Coordinates of C-alpha atoms and ligand atoms in Angstrom, one line a residue:
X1 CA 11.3 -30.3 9.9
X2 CA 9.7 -27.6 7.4
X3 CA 12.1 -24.6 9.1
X4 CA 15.6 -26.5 8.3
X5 CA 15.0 -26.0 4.6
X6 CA 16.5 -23.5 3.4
X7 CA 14.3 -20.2 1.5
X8 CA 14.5 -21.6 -2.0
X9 CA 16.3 -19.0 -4.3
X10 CA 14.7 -17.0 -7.3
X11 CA 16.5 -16.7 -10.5
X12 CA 17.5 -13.3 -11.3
X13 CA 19.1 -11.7 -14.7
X14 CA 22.6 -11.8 -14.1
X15 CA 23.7 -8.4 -12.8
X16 CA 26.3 -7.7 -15.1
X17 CA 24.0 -7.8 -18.4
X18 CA 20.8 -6.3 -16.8
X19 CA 22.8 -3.3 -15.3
X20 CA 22.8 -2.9 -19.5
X21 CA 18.8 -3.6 -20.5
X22 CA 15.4 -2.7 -19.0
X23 CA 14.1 -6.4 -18.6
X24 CA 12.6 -7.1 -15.5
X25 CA 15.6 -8.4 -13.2
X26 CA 13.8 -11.0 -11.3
X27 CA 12.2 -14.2 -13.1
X28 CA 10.1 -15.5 -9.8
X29 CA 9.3 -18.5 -9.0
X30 CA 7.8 -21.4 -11.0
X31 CA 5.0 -23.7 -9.6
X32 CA 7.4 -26.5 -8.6
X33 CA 10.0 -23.7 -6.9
X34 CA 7.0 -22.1 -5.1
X35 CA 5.2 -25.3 -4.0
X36 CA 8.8 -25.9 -2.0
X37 CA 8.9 -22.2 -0.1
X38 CA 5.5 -23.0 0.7
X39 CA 6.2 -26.1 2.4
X40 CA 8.3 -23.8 4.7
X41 CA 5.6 -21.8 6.3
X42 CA 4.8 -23.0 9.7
X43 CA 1.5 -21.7 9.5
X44 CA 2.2 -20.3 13.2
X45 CA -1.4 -19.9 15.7
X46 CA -1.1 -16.1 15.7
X47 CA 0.6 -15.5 12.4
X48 CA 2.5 -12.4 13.0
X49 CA 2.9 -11.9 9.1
X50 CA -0.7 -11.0 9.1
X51 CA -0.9 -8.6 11.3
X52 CA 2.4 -6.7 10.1
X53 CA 0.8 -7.0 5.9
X54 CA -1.0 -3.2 5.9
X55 CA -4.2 -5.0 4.1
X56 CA -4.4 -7.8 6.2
X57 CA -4.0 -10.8 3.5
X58 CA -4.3 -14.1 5.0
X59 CA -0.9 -14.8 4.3
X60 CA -0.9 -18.7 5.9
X61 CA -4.2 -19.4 3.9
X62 CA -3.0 -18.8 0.8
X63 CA 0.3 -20.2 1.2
X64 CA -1.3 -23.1 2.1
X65 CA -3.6 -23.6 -0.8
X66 CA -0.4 -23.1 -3.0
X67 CA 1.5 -25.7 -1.0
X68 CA -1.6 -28.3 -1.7
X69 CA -1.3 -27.8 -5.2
X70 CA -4.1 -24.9 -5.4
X71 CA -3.2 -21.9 -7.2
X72 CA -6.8 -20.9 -7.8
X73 CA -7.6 -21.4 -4.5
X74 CA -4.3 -19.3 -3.4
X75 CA -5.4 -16.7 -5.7
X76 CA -8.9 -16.6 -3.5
X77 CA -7.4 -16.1 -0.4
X78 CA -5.5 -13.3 -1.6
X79 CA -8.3 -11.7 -3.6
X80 CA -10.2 -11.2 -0.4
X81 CA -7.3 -8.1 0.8
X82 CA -5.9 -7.2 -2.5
X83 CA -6.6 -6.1 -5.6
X84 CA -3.0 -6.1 -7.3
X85 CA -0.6 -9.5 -6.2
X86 CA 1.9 -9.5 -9.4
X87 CA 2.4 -5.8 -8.5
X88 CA 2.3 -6.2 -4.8
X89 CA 4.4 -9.2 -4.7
X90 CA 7.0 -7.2 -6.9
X91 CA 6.9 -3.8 -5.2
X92 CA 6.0 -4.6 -1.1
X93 CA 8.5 -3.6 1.2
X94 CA 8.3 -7.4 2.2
X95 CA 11.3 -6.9 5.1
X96 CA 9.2 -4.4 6.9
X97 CA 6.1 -6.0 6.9
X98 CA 5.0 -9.4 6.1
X99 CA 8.6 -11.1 6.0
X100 CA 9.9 -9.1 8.8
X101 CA 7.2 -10.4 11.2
X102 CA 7.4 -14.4 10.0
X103 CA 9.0 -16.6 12.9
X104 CA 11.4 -18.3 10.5
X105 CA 13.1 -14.6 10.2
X106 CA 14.5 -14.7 13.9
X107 CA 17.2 -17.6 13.1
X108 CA 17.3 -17.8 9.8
X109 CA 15.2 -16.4 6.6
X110 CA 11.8 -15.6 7.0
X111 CA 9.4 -17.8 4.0
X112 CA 9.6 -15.5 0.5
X113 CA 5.6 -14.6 0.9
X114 CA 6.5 -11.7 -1.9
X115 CA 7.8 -13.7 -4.1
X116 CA 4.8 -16.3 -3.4
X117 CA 2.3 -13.4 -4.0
X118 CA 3.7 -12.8 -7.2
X119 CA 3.7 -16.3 -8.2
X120 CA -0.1 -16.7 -7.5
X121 CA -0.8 -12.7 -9.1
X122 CA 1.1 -14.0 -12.1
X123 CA -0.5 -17.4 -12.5
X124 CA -4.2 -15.4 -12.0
X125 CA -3.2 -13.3 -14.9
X126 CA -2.3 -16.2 -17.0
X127 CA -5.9 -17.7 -16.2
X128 CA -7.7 -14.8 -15.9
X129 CA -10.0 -16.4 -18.8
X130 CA -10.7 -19.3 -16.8
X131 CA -12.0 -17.4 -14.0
X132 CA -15.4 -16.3 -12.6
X133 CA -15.2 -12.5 -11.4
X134 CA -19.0 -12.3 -9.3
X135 CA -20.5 -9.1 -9.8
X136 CA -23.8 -7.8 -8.9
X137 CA -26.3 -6.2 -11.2
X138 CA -26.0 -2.5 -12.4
X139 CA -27.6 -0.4 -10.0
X140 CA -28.0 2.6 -11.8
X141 CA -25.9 4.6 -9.8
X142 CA -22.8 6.5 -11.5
X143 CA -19.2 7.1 -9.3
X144 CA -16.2 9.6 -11.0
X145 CA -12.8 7.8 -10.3
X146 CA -10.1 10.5 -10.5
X147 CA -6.5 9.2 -11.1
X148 CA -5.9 5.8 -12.6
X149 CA -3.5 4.8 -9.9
X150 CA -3.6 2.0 -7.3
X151 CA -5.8 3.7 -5.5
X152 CA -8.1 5.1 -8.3
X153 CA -7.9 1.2 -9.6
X154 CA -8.8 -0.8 -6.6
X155 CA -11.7 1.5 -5.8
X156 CA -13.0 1.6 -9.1
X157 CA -12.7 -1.9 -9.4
X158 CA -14.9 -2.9 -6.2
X159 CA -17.6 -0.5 -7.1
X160 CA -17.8 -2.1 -10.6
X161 CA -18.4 -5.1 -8.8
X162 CA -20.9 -3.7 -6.4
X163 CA -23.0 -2.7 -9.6
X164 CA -21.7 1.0 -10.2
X165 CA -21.1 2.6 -13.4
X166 CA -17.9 3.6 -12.9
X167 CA -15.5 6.4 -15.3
X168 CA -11.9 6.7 -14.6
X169 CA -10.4 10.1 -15.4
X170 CA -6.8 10.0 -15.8
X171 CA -4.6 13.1 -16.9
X172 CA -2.0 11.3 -18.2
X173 CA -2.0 9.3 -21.6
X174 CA -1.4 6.5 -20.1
X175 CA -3.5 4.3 -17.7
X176 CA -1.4 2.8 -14.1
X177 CA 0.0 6.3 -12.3
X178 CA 3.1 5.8 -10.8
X179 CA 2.8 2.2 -11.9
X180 CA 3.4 3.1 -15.4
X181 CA 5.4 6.3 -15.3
X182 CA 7.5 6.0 -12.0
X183 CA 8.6 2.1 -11.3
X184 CA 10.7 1.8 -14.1
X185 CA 10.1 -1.8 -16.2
X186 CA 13.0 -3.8 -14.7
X187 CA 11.1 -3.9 -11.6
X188 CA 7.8 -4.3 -12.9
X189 CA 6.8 -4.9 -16.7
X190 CA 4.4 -2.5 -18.2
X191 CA 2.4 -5.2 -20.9
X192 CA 3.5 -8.5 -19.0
X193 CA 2.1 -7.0 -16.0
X194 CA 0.7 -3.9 -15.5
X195 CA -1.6 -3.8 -18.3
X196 CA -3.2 -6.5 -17.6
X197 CA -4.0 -5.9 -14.0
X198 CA -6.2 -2.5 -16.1
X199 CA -7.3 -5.1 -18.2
X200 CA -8.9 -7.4 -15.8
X201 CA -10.4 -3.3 -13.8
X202 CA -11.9 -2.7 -17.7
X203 CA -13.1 -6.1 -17.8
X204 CA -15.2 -5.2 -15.1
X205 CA -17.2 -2.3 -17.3
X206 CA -15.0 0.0 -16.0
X207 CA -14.9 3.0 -18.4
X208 CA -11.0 4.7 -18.4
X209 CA -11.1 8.2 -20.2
X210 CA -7.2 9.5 -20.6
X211 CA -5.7 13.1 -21.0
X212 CA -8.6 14.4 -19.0
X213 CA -6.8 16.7 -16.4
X214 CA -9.6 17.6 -13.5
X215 CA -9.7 20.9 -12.6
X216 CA -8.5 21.7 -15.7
X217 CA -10.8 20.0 -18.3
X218 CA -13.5 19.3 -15.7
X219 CA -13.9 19.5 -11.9
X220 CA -15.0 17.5 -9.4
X221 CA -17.8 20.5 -9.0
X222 CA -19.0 19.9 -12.6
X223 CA -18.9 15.6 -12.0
X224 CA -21.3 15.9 -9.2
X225 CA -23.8 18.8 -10.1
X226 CA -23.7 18.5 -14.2
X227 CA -22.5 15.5 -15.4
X228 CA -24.8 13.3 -13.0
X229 CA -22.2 11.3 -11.4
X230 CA -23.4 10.5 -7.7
X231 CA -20.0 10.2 -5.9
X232 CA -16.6 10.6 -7.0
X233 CA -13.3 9.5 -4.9
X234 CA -10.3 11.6 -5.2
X235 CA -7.4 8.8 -5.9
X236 CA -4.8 11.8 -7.4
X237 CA -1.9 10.8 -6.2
X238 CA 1.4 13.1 -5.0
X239 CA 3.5 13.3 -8.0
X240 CA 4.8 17.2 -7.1
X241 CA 8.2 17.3 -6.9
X242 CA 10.6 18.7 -4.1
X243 CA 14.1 20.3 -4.3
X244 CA 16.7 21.1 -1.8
X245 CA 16.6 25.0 -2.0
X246 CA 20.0 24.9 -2.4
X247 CA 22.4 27.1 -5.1
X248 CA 22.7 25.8 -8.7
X249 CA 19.6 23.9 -8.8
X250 CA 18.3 25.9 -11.6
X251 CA 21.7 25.1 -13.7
X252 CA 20.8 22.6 -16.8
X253 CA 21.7 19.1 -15.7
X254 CA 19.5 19.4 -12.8
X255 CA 16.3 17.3 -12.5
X256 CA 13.9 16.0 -10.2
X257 CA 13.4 12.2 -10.5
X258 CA 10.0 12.2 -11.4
X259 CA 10.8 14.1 -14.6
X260 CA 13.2 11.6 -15.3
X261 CA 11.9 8.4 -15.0
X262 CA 8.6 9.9 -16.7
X263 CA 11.0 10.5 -19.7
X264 CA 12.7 7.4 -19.6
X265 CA 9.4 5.2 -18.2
X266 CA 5.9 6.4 -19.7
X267 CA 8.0 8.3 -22.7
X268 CA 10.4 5.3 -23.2
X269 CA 13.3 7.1 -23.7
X270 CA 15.3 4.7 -22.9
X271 CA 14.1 2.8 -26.1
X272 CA 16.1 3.5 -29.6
X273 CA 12.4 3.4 -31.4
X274 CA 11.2 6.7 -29.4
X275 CA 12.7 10.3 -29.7
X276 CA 11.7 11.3 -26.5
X277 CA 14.9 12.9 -25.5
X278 CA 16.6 12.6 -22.1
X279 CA 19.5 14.1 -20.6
X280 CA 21.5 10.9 -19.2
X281 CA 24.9 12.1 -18.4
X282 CA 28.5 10.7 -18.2
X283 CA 28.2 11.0 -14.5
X284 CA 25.7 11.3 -12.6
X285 CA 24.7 11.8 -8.8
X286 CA 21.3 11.0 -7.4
X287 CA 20.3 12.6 -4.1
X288 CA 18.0 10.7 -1.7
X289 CA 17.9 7.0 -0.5
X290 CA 14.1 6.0 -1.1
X291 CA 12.3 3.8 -3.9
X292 CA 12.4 6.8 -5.7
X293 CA 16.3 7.6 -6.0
X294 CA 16.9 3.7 -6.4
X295 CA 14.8 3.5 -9.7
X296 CA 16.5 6.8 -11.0
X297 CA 19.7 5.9 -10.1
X298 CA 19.8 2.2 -11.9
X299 CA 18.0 3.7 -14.4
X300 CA 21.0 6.3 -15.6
X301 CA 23.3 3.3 -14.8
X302 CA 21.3 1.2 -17.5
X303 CA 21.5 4.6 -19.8
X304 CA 25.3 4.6 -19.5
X305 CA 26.0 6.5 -16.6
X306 CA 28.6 6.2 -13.9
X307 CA 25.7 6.2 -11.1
X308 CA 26.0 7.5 -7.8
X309 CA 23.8 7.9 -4.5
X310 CA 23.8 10.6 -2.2
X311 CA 22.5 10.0 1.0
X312 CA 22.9 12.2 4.4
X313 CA 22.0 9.3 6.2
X314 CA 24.1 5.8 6.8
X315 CA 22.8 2.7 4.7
X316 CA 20.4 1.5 7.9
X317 CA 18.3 4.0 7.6
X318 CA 17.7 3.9 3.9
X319 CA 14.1 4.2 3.2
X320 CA 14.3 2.3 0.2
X321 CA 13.5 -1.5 -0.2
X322 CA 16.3 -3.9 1.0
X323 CA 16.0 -5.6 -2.4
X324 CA 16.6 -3.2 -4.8
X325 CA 19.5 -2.0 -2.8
X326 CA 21.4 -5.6 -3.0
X327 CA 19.9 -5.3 -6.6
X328 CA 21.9 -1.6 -6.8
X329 CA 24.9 -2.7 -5.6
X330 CA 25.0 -5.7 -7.6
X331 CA 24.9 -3.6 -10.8
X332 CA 27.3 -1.4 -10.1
X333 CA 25.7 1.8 -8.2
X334 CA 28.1 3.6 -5.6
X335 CA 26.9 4.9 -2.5
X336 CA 28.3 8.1 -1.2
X337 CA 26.5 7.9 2.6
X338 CA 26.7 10.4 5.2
X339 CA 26.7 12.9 2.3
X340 CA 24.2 15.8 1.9
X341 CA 24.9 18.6 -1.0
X342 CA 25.2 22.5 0.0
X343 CA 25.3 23.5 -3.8
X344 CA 25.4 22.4 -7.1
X345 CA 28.0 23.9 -9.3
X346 CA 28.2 24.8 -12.6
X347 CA 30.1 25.7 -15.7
X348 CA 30.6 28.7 -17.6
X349 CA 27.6 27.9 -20.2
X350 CA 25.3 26.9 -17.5
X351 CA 25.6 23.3 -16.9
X352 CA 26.5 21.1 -14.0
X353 CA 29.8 20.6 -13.4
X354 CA 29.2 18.9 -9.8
X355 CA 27.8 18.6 -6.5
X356 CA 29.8 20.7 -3.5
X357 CA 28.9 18.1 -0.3
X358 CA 29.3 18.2 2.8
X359 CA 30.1 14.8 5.4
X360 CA 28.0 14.2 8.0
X361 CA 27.4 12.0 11.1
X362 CA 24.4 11.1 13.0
X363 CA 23.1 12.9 16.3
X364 CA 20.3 11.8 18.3
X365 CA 16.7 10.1 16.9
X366 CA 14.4 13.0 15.0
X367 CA 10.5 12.9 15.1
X368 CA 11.1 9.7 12.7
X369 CA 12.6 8.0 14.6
X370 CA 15.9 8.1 12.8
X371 CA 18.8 9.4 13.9
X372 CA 19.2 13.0 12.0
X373 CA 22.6 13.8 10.0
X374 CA 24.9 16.4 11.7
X375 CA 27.3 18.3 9.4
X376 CA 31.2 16.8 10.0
X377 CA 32.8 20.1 10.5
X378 CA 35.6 21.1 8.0
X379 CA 34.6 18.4 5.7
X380 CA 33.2 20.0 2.4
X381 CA 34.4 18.5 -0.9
X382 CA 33.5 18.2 -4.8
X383 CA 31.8 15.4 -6.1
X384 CA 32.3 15.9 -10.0
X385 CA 28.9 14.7 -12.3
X386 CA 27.2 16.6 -14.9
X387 CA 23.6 15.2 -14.4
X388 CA 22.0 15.4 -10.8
X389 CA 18.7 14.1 -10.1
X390 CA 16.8 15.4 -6.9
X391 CA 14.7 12.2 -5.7
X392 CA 13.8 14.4 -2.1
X393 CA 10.2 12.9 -1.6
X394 CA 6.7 14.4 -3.4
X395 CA 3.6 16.0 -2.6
X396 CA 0.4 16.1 -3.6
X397 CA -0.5 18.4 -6.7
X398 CA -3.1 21.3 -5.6
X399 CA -4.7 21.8 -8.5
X400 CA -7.8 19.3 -7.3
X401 CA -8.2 21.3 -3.8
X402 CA -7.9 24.6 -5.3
X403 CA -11.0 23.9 -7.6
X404 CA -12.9 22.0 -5.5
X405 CA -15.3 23.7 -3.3
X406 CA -15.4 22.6 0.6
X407 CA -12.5 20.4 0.1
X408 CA -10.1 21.1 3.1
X409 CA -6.3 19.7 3.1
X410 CA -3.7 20.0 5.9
X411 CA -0.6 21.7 5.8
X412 CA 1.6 19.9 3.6
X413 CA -1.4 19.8 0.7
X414 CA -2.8 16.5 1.5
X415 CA -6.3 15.7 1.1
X416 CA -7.9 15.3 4.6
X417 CA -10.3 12.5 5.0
X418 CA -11.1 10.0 7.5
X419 CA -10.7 5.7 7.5
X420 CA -13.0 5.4 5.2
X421 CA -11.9 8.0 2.7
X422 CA -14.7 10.6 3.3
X423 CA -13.5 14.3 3.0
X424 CA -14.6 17.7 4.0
X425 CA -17.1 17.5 1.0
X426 CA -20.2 15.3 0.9
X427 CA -20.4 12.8 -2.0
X428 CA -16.3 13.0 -2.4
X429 CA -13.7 10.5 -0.9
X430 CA -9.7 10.4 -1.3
X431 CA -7.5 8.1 -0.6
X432 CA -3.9 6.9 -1.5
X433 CA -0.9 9.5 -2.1
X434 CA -3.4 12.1 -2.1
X435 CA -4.6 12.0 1.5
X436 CA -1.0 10.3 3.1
X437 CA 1.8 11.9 0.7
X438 CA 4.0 9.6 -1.1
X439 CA 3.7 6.3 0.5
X440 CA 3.0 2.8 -0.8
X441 CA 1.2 0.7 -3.8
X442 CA -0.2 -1.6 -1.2
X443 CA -1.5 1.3 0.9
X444 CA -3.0 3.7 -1.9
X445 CA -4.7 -0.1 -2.7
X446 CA -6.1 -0.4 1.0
X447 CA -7.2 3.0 0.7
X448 CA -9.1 2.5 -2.7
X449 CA -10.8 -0.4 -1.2
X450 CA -12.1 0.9 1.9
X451 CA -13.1 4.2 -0.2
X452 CA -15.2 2.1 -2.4
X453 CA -17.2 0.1 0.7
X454 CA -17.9 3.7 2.0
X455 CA -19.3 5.0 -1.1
X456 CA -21.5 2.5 -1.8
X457 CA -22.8 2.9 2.1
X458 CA -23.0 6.0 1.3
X459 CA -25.2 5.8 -1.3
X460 CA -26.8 3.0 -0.1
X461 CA -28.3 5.6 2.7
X462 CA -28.7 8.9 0.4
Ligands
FAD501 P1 -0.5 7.4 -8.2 O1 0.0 6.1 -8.5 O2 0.4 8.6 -8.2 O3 -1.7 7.7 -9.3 C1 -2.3 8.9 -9.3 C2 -2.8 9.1 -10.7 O4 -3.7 10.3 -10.7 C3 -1.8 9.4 -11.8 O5 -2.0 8.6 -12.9 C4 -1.9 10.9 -12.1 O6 -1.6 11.2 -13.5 C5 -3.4 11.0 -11.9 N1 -3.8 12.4 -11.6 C6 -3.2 13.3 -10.9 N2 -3.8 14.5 -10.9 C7 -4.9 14.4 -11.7 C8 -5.9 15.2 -12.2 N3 -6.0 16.5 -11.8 N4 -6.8 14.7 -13.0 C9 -6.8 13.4 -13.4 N5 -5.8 12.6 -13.1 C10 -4.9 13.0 -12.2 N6 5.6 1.9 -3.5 C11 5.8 0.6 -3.1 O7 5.0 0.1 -2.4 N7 6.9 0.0 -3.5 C12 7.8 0.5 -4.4 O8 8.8 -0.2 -4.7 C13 7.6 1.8 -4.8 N8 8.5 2.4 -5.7 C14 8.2 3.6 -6.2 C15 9.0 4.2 -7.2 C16 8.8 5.4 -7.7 C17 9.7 6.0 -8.7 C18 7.7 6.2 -7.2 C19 7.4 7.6 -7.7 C20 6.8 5.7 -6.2 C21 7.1 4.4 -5.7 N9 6.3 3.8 -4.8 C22 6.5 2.5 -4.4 C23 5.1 4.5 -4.2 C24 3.8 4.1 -4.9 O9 4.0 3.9 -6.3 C25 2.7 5.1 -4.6 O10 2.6 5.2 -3.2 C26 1.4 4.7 -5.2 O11 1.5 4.6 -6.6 C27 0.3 5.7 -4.9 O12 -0.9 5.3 -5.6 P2 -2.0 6.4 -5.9 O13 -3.1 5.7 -6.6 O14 -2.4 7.1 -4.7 O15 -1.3 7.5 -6.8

């Protein structure tokens, strides 16, 4: 019967050497490896993995078409809900979602549909030549795309396909967002992967204009009433940092993640070639327990570091993605749970010395859900590192609201808009990390997406 064989096993770079290089630690699947996991889906009547995938891919379809031997067709199905399957497949928090709603999960392990996805994202890349992307004629209508994220990409992307003359503005140098400056290459490969997917959005006619900061160098005022554009959607992502408040953080030593990974990531610091300096540290202790903290801490590991997480929480409710903390562990990371800092300390020259922590234990469920961390009384102690890197969650940069006339946000700076994406301001939609706060590739996607089917009803009625 399909469910008695067992989830067929990816090859992986063997801890031990990739806790020591940036090369992406998971090789996926090959054709013959993902034809068997395929055979293991048993395409259930109400597929359960569909309704738990935030975008709705028709996860049975495609995995069918791949079991018959049908990449393309695969790649079809998928196309329909996402944008982005070799970065979805890599980054998805799978066990929440599609592979913690599949049947197969209950007595044993649930079909690898991420790792499935990625096979099909990766074998459309390869192909990409071969294939017909249908677009409709120019329509003579022009759309401002700010940020060159998930979000900014997937709505630019359907618009160009819709017929609109589309311009990405991206601050950064760099086209991708977080894709490019936060997930660090050993999860997901920057040329192999990444830039392709932008190359497929370009191939589109989708014009990408870098180092153009808006509000800064234009606003989304001056898009819609000088430059002529006829919509623009807000795709800005929430790459503002947060600290703990606590003593010491000003001491040197002291970052917050996103500075680091930028360094290491976008500035390749972690590469003898560039001289983009970082500060990597003998020891070093990483506060949080999200995606975030994960990729910062591995990342000092790989730089040399003696890596630690600090986490007030125990390891169930670690936000992060089940995956990469096996993948953690496996490379040597320790985890210091039930911890939560109350000052970092410093030397007489103004550098970290180490974290003073307190223990805790967990009380009753918080508005999460979660059960929130009560200090263990009597229990403060010195955990000694001289680097520690603050990976507390982000929020979304004000600059855009602040500029932007009519554009309302709620309380904790995100962009308010409805389903669709439509904000306070006619003509200008958000979606993504802007309007939610930090949340998820396949989500900003989603967001992109629906933003674009509003605009061009939108303009379809103006
Ligand atoms: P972003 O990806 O942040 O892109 C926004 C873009 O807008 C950026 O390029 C920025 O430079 C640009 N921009 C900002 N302001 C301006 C301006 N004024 N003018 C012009 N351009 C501007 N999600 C997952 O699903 N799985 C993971 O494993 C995962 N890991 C993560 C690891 C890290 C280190 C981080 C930081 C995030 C991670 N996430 C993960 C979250 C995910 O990456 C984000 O939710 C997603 O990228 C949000 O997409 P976005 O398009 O809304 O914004």
């Amino acid at each position: 019967m399909a469910n008695r064989i067992p989830r067929v096993p990816v090859r992986e770079q063997d801890p031990a050497i990739r806790a020591t290089n940036f090369e992406e630690v998971c090789y996926g699947y090959d054709l013959e490896e993902a034809t068997r996991e395929a055979s293991r889906c048993l395409h259930c009547k109400t597929p359960r993995c569909v309704a738990a995938c935030p975008v709705g891919v028709q996860i049975p379809d495609f995995i069918e078409a791949l079991r018959a031997g049908d990449p393309a067709g695969a790649a079809a199905v998928i196309a329909r809900d996402s944008s982005l399957p070799s970065i979805c497949g890599r980054v998805c928090p799978q066990e929440s979602q599609c592979e913690g709603a599949c049947v197969l999960g209950i007595k044993g392990e649930p079909v690898a549909v991420g790792k499935l996805e990625r096979f099909v994202g990766d074998w459309k890349l390869d192909h990409a030549a071969e294939l017909t992307v249908e677009t409709a004629p120019r329509n003579g209508r022009r759309v401002a795309v700010v940020g060159s994220g998930p979000a900014g990409l997937a709505c630019a992307s359907d618009l160009a396909k819709a017929g609109y003359e589309v311009k990405i503005f991206e601050a950064l140098h760099e086209v991708g967002g977080v894709l490019v400056y936060g997930i660090p290459e050993f999860r997901l490969p920057k040329q192999g992967i990444v830039a392709r997917e932008i190359d497929a959005v370009r191939r589109l006619g989708v014009e990408i204009e870098t180092d153009v900061v808006v509000g800064r160098t234009v606003t989304v005022d001056s898009l819609l009433d000088e430059e002529g554009y006829d919509a623009v959607f807000i795709g800005s992502g929430a790459g503002l940092p947060r600290f703990m408040g606590i003593g010491g953080e000003n001491l040197n030593g002291v970052v917050s993640a996103n500075e680091f990974l930028t360094r290491a990531n976008l500035m390749h610091a972690y590469d003898a070639r560039y001289d983009t300096p970082i500060h990597a540290g003998r020891r070093v202790a990483v506060v949080g327990g999200g995606n975030v903290a994960m990729d910062a801490v591995r990342t000092a590991r790989r730089l040399g570091a003696e890596a630690t997480i600090v986490y007030r929480r125990s390891e169930a409710e670690l936000p992060a993605r089940v995956e990469e903390v096996h993948h953690a562990k496996e490379e040597g990371i320790r985890f210091r749970m039930l911890t939560n800092p109350v000052a970092v300390l410093g030397d007489e020259q103004g550098w970290v010395r180490g974290l003073r922590c307190v223990e805790m234990t967990l009380g009753e469920p918080d508005e999460s859900g979660r059960r929130s961390p009560v200090v263990k009384e009597g229990s403060e102690f010195e955990l000694p590192c001289d680097v520690v890197i603050m990976a507390l969650g982000t929020s979304p940069n004000p600059l855009i609201a602040s500029t932007t006339a009519g554009l309302e946000t709620s309380r904790r700076g995100c962009i308010v808009a409805d389903d669709e994406g439509a904000t306070t301001r006619a003509g200008v939609f958000a979606g993504g990390d802007a309007v939610t706060g930090a949340a998820t590739v396949i989500l900003a996607m989603g967001a992109g997406r629906r933003a674009a089917r509003a605009i061009d009803a939108y303009l379809q009625h103006k």
